[in-house]
Coordinates of N, CA and C in Angstrom, one line a residue:
X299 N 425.4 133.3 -57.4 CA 424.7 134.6 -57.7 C 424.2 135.2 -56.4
X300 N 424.7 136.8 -56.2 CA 423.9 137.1 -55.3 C 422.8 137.6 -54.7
X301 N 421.8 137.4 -53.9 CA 420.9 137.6 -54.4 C 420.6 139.5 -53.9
X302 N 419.7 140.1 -54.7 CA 419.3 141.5 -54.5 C 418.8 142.0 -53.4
X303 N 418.6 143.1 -52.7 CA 417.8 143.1 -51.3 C 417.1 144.6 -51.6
X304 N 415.9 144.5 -51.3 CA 415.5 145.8 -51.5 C 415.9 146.9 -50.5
X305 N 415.7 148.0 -51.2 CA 416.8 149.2 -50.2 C 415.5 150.1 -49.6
X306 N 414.5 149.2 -49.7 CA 413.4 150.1 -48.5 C 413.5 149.4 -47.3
X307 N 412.9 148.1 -47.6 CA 412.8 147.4 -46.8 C 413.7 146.3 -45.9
X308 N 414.6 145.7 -47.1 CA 415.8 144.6 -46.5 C 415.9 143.4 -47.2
X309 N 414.3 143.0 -47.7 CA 413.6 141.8 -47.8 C 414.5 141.3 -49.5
X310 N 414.5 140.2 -49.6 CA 414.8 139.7 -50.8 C 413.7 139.9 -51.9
X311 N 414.9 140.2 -53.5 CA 414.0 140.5 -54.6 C 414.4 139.6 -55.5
X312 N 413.5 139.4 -56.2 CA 413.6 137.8 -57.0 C 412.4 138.6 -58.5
X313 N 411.9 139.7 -58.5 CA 411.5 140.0 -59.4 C 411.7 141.9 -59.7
X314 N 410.6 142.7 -60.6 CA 410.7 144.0 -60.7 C 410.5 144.2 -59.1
X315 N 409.6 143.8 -58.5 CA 409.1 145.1 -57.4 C 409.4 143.7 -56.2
X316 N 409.1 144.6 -54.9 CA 409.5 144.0 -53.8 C 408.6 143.4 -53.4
X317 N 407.9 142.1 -52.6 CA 406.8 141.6 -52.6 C 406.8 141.5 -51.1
X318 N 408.1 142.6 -50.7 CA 407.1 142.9 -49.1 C 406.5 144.1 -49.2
X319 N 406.9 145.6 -49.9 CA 406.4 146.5 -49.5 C 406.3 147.0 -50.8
X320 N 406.8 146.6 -52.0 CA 406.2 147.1 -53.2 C 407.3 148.1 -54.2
X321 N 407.9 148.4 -53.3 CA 408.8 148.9 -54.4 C 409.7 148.5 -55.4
X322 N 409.8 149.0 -56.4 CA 410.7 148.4 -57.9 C 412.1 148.6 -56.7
X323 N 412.5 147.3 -58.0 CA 414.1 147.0 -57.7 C 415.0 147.7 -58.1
X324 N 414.6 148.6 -59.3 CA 415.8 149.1 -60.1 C 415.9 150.6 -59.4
X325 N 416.0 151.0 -58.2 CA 415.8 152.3 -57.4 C 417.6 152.5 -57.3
X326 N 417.9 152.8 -58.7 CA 419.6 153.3 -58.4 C 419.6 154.9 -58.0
X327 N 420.8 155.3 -58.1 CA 421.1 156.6 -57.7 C 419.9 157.7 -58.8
X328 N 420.0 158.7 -58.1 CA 418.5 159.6 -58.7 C 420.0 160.4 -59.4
X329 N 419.9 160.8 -60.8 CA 420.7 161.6 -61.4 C 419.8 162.2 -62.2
X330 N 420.5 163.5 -62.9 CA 419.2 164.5 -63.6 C 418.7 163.8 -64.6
X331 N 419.6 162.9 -65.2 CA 418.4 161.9 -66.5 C 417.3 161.2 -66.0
X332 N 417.9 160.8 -64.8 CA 416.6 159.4 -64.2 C 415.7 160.2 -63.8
X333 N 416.1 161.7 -62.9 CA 414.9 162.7 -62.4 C 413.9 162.7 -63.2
X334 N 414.1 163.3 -64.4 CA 413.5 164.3 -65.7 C 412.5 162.9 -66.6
X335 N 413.4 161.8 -66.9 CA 413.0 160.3 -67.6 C 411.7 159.3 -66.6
X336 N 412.3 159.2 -65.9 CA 411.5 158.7 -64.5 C 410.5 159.1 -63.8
X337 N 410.5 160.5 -62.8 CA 410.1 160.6 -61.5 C 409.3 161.7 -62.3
X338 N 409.7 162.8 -63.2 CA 408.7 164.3 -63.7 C 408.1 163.4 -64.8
X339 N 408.3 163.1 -65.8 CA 407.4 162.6 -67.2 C 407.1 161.2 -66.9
X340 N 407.8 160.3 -66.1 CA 406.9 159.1 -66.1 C 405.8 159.2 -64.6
X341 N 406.3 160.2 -63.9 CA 405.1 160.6 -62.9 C 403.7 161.1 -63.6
X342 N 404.2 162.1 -64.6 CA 403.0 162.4 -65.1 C 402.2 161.7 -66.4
X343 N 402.8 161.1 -66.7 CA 402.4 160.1 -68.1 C 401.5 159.0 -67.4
X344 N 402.1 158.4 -66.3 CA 402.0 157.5 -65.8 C 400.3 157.9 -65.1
X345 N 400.2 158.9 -64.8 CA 398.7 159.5 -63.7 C 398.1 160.0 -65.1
X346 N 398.6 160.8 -66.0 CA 397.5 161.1 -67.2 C 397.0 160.4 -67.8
X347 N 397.6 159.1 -68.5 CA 397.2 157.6 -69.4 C 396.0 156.8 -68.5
X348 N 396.6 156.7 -66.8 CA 395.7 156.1 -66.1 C 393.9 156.5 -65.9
X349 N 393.9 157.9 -65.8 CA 393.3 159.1 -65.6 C 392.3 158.9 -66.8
X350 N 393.0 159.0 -67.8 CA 392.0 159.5 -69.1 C 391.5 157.9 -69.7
X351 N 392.4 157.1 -69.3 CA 391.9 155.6 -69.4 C 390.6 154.8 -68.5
X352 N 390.7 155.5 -67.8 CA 389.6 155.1 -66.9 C 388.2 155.9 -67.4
X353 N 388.6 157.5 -67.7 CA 387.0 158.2 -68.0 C 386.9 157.5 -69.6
X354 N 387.6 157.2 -70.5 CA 387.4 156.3 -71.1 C 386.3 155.2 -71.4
X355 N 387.1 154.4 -70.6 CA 385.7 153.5 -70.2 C 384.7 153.3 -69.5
X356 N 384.8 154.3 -68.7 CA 383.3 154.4 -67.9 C 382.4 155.5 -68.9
X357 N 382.9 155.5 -69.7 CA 382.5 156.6 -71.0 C 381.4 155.5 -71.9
X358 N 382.3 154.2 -71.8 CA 381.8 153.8 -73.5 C 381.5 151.8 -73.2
X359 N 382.1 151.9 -72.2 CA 381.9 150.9 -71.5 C 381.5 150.6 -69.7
X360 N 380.3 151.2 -69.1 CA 380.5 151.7 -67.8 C 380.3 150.3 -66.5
X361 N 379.7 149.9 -67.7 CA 378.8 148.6 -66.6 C 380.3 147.3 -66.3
X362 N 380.9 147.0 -67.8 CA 381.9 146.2 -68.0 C 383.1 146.9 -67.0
X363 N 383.5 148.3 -66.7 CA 384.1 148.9 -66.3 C 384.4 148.7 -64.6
X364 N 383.2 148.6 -64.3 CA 382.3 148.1 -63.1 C 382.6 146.8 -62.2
X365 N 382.5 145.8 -63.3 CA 382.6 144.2 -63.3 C 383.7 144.0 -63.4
X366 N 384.8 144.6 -64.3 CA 386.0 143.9 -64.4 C 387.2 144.8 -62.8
X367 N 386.6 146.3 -62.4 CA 386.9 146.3 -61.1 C 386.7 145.2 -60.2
X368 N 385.2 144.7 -59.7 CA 384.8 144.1 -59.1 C 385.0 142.8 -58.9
X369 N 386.1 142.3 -60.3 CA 386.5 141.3 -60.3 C 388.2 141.1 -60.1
X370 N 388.6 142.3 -59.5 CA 390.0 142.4 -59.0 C 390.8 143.1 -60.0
X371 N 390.3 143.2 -61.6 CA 391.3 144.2 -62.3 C 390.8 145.3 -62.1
X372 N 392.2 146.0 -61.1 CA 391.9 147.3 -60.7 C 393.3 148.1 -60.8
X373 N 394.5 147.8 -61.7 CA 395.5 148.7 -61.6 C 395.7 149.1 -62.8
X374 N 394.4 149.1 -63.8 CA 394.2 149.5 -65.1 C 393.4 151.1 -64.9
X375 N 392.8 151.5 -63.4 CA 392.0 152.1 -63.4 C 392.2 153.3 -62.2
X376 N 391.8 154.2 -62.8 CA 392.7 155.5 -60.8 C 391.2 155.0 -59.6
X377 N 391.7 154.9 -59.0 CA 390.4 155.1 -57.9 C 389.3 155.8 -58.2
X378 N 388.0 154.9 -58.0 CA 387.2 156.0 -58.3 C 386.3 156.6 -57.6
X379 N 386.7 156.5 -56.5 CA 386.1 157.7 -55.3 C 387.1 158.6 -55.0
X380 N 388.7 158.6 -55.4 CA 389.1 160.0 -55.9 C 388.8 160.5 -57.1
X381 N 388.4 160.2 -58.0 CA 388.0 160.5 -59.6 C 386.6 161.1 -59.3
X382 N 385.9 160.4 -58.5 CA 384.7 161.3 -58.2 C 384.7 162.7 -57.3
X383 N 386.2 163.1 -56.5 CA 386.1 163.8 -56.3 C 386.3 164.5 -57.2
X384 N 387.2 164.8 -58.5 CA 387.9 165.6 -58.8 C 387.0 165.7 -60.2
X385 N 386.2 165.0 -60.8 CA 384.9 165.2 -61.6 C 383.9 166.0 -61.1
X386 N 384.0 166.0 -59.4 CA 382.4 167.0 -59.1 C 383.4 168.5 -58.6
X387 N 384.5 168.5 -58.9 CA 385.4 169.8 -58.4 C 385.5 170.6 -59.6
X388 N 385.6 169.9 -60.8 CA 385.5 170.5 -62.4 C 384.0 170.4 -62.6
X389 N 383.5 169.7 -62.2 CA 381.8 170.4 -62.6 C 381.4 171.7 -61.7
X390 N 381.9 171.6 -60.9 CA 381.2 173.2 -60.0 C 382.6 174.1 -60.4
X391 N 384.1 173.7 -61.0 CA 384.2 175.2 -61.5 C 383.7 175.0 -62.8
X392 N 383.0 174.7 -63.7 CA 382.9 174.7 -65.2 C 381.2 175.6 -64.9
X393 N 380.4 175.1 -63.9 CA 379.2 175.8 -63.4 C 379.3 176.9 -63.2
X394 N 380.4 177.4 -62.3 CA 381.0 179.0 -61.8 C 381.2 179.9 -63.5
X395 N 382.0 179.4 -64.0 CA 382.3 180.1 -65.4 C 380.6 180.3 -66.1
X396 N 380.5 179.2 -66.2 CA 379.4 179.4 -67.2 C 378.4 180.8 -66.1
X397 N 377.8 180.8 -65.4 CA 377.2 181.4 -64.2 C 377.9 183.0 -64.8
X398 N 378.8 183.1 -64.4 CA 380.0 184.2 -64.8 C 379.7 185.0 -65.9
X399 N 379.8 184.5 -66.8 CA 379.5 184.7 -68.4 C 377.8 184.6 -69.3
X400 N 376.9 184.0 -68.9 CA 375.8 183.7 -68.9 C 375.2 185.4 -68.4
X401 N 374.2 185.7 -69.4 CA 373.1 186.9 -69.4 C 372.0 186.6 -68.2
X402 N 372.3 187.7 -67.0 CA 371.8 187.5 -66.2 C 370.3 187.7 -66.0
X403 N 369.4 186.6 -65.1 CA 368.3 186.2 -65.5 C 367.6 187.0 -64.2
X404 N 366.1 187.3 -64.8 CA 365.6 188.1 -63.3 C 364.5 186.9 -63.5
X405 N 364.7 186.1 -62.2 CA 363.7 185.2 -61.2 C 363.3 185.8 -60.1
X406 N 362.1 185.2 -60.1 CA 360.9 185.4 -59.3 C 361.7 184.2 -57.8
X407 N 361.3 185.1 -56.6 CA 361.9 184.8 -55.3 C 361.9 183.6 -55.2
X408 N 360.9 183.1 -55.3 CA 360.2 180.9 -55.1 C 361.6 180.7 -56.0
X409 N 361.8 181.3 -57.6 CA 362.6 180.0 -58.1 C 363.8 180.5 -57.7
X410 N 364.2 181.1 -57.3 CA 365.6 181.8 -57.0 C 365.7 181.2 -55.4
X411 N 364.7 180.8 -54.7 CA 365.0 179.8 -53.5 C 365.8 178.7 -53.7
X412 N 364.6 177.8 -55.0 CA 365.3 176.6 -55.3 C 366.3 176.4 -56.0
X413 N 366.7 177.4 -56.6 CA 368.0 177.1 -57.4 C 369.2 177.5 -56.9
X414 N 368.9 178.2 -55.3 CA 370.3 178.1 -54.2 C 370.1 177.3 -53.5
X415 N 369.2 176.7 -53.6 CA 369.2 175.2 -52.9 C 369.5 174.4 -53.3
X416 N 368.8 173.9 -54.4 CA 370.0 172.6 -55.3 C 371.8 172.8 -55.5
X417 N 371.9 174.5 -55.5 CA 373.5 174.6 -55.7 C 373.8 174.4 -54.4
X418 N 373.2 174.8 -53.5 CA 374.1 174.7 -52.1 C 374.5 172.7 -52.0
X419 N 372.8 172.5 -52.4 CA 373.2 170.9 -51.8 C 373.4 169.9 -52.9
X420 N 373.9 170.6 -53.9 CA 374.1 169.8 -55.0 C 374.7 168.2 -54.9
X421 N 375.8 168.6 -54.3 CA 376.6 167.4 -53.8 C 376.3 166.7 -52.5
X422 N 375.3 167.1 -51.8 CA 374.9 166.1 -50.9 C 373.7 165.3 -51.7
X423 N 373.1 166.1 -52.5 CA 372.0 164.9 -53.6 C 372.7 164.0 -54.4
X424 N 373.7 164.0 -54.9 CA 374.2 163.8 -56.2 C 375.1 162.2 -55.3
X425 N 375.5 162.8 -54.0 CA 376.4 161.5 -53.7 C 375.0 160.7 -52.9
X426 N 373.6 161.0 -52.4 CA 373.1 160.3 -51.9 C 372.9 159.3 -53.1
X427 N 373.1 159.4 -54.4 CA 372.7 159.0 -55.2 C 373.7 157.6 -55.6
X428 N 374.6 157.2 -54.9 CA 375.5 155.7 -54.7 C 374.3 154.8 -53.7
X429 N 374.6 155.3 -52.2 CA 373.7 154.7 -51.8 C 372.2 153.6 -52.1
X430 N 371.7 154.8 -53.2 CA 370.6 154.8 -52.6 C 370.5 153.7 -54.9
X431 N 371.3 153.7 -55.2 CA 371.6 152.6 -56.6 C 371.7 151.5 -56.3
X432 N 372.7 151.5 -55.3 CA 373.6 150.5 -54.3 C 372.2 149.6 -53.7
X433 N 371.6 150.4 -52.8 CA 370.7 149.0 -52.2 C 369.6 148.9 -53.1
X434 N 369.3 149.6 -54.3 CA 367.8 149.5 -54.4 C 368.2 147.9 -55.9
X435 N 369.8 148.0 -56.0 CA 369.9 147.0 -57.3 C 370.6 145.9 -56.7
X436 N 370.7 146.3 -55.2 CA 371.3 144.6 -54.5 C 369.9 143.6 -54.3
X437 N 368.7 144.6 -54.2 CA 367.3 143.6 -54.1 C 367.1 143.4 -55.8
X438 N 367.2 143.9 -57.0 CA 366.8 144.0 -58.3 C 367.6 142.9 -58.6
X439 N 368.9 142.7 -58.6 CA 369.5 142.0 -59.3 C 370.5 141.0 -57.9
X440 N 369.6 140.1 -57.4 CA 369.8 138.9 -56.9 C 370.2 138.4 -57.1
X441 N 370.3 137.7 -58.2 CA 370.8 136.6 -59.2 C 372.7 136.8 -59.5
X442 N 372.7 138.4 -59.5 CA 374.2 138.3 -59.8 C 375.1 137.8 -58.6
X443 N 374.6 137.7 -57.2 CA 375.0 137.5 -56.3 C 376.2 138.4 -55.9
X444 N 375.8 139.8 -56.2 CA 377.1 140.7 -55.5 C 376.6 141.2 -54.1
X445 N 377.6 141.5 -53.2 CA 377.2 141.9 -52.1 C 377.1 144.0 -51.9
X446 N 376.8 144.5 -51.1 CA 376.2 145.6 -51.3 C 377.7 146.5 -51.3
X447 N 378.7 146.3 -51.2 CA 379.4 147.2 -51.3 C 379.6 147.0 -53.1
X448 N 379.6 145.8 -53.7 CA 379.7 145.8 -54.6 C 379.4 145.9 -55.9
X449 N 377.9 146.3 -55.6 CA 376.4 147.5 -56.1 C 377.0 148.8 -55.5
X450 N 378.0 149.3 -54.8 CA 378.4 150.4 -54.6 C 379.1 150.9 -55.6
X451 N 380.1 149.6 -55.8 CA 381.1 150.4 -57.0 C 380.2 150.8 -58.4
X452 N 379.4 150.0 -58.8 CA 378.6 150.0 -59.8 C 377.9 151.2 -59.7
X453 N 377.5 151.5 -58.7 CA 376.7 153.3 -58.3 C 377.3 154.2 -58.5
X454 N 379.0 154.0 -58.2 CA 379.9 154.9 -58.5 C 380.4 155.0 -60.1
X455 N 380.1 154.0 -60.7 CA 380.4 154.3 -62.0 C 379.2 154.9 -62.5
X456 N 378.1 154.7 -62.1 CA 377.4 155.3 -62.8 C 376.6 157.2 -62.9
X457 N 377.4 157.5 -61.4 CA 377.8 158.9 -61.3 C 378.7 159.2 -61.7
X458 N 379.7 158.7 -61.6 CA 380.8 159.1 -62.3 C 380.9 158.9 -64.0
X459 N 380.1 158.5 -64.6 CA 379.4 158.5 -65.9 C 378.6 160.1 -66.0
X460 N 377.8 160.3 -65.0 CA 376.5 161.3 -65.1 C 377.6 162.0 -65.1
X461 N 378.3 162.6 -64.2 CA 379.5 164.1 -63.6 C 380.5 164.0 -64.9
X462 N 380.9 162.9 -65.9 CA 381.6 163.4 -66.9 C 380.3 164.4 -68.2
X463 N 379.5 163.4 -68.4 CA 378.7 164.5 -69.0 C 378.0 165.3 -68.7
X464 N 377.6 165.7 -67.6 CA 377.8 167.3 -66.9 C 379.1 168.3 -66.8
X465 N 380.3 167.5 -67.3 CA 381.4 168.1 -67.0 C 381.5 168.8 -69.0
X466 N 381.1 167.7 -70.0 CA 380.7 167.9 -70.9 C 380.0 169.1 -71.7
X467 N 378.8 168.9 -70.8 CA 378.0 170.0 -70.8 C 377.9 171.3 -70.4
X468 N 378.8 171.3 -69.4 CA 379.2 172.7 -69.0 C 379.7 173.6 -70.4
X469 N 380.9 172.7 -70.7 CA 381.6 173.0 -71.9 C 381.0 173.4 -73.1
X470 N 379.6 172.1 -73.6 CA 378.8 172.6 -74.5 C 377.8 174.2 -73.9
X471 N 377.9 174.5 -73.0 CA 376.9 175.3 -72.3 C 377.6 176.5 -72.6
X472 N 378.9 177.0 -72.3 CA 380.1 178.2 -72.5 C 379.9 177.9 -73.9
X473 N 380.5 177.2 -75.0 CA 380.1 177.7 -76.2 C 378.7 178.0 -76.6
X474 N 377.9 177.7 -76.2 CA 377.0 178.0 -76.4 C 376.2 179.7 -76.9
X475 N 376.7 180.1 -75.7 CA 376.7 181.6 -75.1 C 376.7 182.2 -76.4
X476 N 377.7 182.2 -77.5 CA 378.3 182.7 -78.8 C 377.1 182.2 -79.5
X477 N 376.1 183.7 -79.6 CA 374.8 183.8 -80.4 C 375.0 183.1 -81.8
X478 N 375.8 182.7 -82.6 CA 375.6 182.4 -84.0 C 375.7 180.6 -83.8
X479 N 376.4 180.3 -82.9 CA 376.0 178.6 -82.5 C 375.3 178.4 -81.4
X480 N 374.5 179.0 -80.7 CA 373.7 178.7 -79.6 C 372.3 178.0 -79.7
X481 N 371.4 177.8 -80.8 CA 370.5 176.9 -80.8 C 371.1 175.3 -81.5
X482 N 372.1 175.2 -82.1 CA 373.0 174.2 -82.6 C 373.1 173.6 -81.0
X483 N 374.3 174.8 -80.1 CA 375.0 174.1 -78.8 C 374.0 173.4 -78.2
X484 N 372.4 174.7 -77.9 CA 371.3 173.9 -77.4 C 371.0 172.6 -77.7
X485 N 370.6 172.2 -78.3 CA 370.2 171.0 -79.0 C 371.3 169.8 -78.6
X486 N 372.7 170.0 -78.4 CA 373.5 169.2 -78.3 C 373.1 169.1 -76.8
X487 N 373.0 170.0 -76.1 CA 372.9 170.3 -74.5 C 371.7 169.5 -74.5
X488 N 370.8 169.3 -75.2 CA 368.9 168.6 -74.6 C 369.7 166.7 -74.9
X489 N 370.5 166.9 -75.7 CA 371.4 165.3 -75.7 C 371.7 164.9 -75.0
X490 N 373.2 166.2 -74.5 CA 373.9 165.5 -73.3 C 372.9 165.1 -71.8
X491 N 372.2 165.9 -71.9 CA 370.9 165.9 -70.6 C 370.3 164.2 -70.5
X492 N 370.0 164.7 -71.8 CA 368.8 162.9 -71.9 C 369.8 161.6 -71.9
X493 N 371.0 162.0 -72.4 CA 372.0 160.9 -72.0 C 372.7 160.9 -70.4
X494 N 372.5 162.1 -69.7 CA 372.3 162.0 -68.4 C 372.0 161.0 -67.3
X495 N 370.4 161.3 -67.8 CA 369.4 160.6 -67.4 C 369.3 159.1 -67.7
X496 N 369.8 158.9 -68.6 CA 369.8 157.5 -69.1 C 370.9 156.4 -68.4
X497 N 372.0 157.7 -68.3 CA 373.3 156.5 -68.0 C 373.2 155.3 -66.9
X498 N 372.6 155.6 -66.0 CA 372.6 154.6 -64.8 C 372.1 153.4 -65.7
X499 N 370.8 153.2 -66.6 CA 370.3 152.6 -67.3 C 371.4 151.4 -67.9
X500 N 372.0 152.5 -69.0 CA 373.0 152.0 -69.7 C 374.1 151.5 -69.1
X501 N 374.3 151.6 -67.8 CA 375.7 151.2 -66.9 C 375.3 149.3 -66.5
X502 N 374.0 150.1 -66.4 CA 373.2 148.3 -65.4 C 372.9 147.2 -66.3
X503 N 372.3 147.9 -67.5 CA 372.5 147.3 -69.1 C 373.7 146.3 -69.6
X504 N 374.9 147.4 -69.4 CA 376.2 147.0 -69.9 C 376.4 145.6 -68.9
X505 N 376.8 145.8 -67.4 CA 377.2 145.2 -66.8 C 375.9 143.8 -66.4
X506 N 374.7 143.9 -66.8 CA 373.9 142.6 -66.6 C 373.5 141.8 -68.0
X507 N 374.0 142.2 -69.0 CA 373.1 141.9 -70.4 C 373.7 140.3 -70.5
X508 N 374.6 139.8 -70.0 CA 374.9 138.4 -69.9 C 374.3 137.6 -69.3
X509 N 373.4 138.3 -68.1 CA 373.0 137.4 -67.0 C 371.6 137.1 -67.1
X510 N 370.9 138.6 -67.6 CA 369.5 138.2 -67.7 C 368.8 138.6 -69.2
X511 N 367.6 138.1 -69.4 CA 366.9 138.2 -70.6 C 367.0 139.6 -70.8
X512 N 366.5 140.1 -72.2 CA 366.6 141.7 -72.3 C 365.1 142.0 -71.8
X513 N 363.9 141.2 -71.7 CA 362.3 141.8 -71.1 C 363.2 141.7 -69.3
X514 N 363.7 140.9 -68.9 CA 364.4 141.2 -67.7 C 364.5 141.7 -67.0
X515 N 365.7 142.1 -67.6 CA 366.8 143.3 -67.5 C 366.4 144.5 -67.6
X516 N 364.8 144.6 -68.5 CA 364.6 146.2 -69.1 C 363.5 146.4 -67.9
X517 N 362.8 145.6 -66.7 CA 361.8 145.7 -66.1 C 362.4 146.1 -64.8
X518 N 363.5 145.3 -64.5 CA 364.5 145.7 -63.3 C 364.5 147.1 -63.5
X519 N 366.0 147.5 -64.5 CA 366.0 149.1 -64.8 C 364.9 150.2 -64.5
X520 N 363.8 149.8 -65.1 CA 362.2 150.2 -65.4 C 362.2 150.7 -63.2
X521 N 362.1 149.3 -62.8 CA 361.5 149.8 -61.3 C 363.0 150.8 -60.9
X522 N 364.2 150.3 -61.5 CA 365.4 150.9 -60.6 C 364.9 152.6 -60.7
X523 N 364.3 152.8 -61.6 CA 364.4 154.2 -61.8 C 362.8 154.9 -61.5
X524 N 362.3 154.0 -61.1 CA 361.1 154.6 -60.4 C 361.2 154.5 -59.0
X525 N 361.9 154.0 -58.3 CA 362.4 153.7 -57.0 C 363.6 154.9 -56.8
X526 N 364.1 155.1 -57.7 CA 364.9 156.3 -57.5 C 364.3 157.7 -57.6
X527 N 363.5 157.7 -58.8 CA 362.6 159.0 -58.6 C 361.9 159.3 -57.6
X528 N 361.3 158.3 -56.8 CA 360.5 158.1 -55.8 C 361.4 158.9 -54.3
X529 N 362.3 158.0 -54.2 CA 363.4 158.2 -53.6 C 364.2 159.6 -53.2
X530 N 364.6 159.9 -54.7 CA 364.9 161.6 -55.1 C 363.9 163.0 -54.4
X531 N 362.8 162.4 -54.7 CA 362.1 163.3 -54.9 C 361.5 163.5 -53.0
X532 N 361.4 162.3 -52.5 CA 361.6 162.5 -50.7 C 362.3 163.3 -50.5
X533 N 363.8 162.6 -50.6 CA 365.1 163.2 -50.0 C 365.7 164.9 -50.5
X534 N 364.7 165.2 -51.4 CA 365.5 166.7 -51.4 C 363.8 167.5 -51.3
X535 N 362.9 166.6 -51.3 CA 361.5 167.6 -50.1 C 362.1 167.9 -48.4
X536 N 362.5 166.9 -48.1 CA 363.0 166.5 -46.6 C 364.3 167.6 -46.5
X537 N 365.3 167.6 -47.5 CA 366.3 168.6 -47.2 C 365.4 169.9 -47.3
X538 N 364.7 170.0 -48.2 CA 364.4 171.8 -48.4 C 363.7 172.0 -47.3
X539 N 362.8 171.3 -47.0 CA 361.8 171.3 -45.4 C 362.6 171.8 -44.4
X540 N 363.7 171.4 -44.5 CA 364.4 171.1 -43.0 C 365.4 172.5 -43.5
X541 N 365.9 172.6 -44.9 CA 367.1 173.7 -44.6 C 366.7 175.2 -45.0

């Protein structure tokens, strides 16, 4: 039997993909069935299922989402510091629309300061916000024995939890506009908010509730988010000071 050789590399194939450089073995001639079958609808099937599978579970499962990264299954899931970019790229255009469309409001100069200042720096608060998860739950949660990059990933699920339901919200925010459901949309909108705010909670919840007691676990959380308010509330005195 002879054996196959992969036509990137050279190297011998003994299975689907090449185990020097990765490529599948079955790379026959490109014809318009294989184009159309393969490379356009399994390109894009293949990036949408992944895509929507991942907000998924950092949806409904964020902490487990987290852990089972952290534990090496990771080709179940798109990267999620590209995913974070393209979740904070659909929240600032879903903010533009809404902005657009939304009955314009007359503010007084002070608040019309701060609220082009949170838009300007929105995204430099929002990413200090890995960081600053990252080391404050590598001291909280010692016991899991993760190292700090990987309290990072966990920080990143848990923005990337916040940025889907802000991405959410935007959406409930445009329907809203439409006077005969707008105290209905409201009320969904004071939801999606408080579930905002919570998620980091719920992410650290998910992913520790095996390890520690629930009085624990809920006293950790408790300081993580007083250490972060604490924290928050420095770091964008210190930006507006300074910008």
């Amino acid at each position: 039997m002879n054996k196959k050789s992969c036509l990137n590399c050279g190297h011998s194939i003994s299975g689907e993909y090449c185990s020097h450089c990765g490529q599948k073995s079955d790379t026959s001639r490109i014809t318009p069935h294989s184009l159309i079958k393969n490379d356009i609808l399994g390109s894009i099937w293949h990036v949408e299922a992944k895509f929507f599978h991942t907000l998924k579970h950092i949806s409904f499962r964020p902490g487990q989402t987290a852990m089972d990264y952290i534990a090496g299954k990771r080709i179940r899931y798109s990267n999620f510091i590209s995913l974070l970019l393209i979740l904070f790229g659909f929240n600032v255009l879903g903010y533009h629309f809404y902005e657009k469309f939304s009955p314009t409001e007359v503010l007084s100069e002070d608040i019309l300061d701060i609220k082009n200042f949170f838009s300007k720096y929105s995204k430099t608060i929002l990413f200090v916000i890995i960081p600053m998860l990252a080391i404050n739950a590598y001291f909280l949660f010692k016991r899991i024995n993760l190292n700090i990059a990987e309290h990072f990933i966990i920080g990143t699920v848990s923005l990337l939890g916040i940025l889907i339901l802000f991405l959410f919200d935007d959406i409930v925010s445009l329907i809203g506009l439409w006077k005969p459901v707008s105290k209905i949309f409201d009320f969904i909108d004071k939801i999606i908010f408080g579930l905002s705010v919570l998620f980091p909670a719920i992410t650290y919840w998910n992913a520790f509730k095996k390890s520690y007691s629930k009085s624990g676990l809920l006293w950790r959380v408790l300081v993580l988010y007083v250490l972060m308010g604490v924290e928050s509330t420095a770091i964008s005195l210190i930006l507006y000071a300074i910008f």
